[in-house]
XYZ file of N, CA and C in Angstrom:
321
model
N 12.750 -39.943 50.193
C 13.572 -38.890 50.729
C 13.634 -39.103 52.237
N 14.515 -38.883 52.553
C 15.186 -39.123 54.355
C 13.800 -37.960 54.689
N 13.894 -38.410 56.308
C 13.083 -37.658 57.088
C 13.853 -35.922 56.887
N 15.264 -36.327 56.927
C 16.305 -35.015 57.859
C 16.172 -33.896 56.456
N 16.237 -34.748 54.911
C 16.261 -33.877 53.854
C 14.900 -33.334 54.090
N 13.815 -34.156 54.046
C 12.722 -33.353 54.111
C 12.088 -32.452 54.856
N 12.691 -32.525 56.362
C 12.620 -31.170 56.890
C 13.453 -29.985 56.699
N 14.725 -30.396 56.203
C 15.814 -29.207 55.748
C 14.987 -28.662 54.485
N 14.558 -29.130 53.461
C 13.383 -28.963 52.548
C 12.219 -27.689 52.864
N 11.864 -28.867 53.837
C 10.591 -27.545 54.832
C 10.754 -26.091 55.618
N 12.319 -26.346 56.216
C 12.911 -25.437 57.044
C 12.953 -24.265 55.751
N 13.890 -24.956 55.018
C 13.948 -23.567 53.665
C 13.045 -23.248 53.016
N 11.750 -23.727 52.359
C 10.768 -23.300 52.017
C 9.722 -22.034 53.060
N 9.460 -22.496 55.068
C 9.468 -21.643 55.634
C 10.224 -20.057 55.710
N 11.310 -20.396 55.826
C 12.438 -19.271 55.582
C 11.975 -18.538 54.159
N 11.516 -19.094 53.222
C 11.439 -18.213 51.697
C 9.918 -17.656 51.881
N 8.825 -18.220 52.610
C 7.802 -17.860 53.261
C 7.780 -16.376 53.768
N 8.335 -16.970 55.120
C 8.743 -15.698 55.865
C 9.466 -14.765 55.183
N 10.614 -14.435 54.674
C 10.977 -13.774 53.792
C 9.736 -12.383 52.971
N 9.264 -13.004 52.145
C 8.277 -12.888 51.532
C 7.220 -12.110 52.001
N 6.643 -12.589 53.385
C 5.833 -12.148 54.265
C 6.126 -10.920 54.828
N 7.469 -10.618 54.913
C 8.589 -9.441 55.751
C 8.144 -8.706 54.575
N 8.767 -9.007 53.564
C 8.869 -7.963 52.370
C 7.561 -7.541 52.076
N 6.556 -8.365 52.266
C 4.980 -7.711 52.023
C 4.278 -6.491 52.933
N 4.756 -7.212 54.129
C 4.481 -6.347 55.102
C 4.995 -4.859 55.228
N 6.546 -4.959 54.506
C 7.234 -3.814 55.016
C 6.625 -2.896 54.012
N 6.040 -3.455 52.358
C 5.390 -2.561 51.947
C 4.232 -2.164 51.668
N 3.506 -2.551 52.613
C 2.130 -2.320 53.037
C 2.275 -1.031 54.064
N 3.255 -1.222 54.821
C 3.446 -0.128 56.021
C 3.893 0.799 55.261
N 4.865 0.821 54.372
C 4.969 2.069 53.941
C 3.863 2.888 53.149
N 3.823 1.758 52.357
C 2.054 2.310 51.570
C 0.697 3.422 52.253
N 1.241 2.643 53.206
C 0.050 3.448 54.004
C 0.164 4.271 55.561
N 1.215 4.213 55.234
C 2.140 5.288 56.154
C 2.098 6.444 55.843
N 1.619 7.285 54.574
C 1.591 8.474 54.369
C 2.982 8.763 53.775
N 3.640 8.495 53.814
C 5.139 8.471 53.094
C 5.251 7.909 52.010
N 4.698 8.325 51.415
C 5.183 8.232 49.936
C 5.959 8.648 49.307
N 6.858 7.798 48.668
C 7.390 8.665 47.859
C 6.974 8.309 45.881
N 8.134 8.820 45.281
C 8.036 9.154 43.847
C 8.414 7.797 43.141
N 9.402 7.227 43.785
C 10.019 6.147 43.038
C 9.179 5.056 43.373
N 8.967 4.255 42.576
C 8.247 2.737 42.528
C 9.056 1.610 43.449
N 8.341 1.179 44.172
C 8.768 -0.080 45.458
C 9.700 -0.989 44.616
N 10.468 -1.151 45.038
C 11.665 -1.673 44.543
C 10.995 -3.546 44.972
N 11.476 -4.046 43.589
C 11.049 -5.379 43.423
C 12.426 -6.007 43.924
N 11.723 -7.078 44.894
C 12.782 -7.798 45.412
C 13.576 -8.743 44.092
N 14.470 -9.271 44.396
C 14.938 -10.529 43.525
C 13.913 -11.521 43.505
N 13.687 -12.383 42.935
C 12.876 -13.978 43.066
C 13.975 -14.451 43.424
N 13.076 -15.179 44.245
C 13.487 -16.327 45.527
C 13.893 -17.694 44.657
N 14.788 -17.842 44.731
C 15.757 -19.234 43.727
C 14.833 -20.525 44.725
N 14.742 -21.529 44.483
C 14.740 -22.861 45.275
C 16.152 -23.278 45.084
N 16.782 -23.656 46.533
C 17.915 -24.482 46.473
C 17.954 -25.510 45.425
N 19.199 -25.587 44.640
C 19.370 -26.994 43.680
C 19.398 -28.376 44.361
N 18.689 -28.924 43.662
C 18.494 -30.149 44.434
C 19.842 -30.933 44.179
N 20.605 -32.126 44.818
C 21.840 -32.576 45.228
C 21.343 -33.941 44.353
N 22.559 -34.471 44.241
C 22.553 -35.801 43.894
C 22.275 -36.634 45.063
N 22.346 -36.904 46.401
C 21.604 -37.131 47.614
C 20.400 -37.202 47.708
N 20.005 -35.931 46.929
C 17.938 -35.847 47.851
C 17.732 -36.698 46.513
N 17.940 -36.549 45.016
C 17.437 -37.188 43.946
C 17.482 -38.766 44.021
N 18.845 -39.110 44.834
C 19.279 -40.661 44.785
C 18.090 -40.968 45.926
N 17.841 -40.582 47.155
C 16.736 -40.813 48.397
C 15.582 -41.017 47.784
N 15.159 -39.882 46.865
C 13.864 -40.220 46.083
C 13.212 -41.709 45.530
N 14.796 -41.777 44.632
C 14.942 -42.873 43.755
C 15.166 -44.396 44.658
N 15.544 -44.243 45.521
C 15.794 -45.170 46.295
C 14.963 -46.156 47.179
N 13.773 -45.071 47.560
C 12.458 -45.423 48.758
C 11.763 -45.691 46.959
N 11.311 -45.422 45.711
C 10.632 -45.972 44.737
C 11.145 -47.057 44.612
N 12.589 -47.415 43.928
C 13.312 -49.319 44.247
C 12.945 -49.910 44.969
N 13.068 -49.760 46.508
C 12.759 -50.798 47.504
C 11.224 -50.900 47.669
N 10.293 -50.290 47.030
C 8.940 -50.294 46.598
C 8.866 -51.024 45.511
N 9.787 -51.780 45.040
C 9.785 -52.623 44.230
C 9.107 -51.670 42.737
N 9.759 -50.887 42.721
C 9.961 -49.891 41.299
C 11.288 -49.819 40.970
N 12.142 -50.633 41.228
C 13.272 -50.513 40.317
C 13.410 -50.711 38.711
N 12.568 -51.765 37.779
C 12.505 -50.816 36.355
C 11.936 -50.060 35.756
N 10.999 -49.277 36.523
C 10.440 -48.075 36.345
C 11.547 -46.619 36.883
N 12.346 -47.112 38.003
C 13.199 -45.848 37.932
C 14.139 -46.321 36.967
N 15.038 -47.638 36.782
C 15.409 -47.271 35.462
C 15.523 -46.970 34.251
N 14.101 -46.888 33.855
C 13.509 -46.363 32.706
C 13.474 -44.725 32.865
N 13.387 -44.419 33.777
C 12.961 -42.972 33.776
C 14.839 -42.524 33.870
N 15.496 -43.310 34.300
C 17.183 -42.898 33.776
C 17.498 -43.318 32.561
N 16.979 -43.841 32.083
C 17.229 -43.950 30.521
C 16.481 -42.777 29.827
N 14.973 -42.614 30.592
C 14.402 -41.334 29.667
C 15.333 -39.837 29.523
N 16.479 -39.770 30.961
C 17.255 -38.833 30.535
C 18.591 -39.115 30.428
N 18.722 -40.280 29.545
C 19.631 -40.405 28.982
C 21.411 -40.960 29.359
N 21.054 -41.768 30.863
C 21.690 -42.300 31.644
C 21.485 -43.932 31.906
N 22.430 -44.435 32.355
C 22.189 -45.701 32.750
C 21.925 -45.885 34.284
N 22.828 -44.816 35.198
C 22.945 -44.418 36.450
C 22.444 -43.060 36.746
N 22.204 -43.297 38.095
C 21.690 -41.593 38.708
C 23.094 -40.720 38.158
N 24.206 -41.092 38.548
C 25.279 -39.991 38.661
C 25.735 -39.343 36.958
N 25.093 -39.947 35.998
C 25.107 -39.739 34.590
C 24.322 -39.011 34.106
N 22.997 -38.572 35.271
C 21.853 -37.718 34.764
C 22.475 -36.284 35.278
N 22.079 -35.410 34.187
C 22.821 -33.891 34.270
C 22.267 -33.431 35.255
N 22.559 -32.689 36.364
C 22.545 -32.263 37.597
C 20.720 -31.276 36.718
N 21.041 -30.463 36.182
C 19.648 -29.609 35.916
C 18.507 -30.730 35.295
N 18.438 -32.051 35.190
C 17.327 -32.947 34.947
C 16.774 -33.139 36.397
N 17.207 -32.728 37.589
C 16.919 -33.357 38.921
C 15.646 -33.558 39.377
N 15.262 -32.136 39.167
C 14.137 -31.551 39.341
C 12.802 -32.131 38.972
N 13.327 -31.964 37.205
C 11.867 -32.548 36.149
C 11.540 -34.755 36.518
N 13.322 -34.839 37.085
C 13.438 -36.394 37.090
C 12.526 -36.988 38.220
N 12.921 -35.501 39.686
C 11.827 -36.031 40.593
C 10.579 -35.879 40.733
N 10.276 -35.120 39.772
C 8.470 -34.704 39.178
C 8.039 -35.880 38.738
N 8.586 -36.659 37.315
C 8.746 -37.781 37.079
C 8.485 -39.305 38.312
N 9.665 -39.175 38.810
C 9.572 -40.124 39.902
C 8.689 -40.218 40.781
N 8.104 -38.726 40.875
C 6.504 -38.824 42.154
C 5.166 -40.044 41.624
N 5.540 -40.016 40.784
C 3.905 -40.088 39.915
C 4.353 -41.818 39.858
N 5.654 -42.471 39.893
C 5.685 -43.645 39.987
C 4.910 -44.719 41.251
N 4.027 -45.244 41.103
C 3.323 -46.322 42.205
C 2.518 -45.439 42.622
N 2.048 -44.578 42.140
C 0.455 -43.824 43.025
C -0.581 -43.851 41.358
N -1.057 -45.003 41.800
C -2.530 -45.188 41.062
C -3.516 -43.755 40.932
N -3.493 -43.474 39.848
C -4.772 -42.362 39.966
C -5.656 -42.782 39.506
């Protein structure tokens, strides 16, 4: 993955952080603010993770190849059912780059 994705990565994960942190805080203060009321603290939405792009998945796949894992990533595009990145269904991205981590790190 590029340096620039992986801090845009980081930037938004901070941001869902902070977020989070706001919303904790704000109901802690009320909690104990003496203001109470009757109705139950309203549950935020869950926080989505941005969909990952055909970009950050191909970057992934790309720094594993030139690591001289190119038929190991093409095996793992055949495991979902592609010959090419752009053939793998946009919602495999995710599980594909879970997959792809674990390629060339000896445990």
């Amino acid at each position: 993955m590029s340096k620039m994705s992986e801090m845009a990565m980081t930037i938004e994960e901070l941001r869902n952080a902070a977020a989070a942190i706001t919303d904790a805080a704000n109901y802690l203060a009320q909690l104990f603010s003496g203001e109470e009321t009757d109705a139950q603290p309203e549950n935020p939405a869950p926080v989505q993770k941005p969909a990952l792009t055909l970009e950050q998945v191909r970057a992934v796949l790309s720094v594993k190849s030139r690591a001289g894992y190119t038929a190991k990533v093409r095996e793992l595009l055949q495991k979902y059912g592609a010959s090419k990145l752009s053939q793998v269904d946009p919602s495999n991205y995710e599980a594909l780059l879970r997959d792809a981590e674990v390629i060339g790190n000896a445990t």
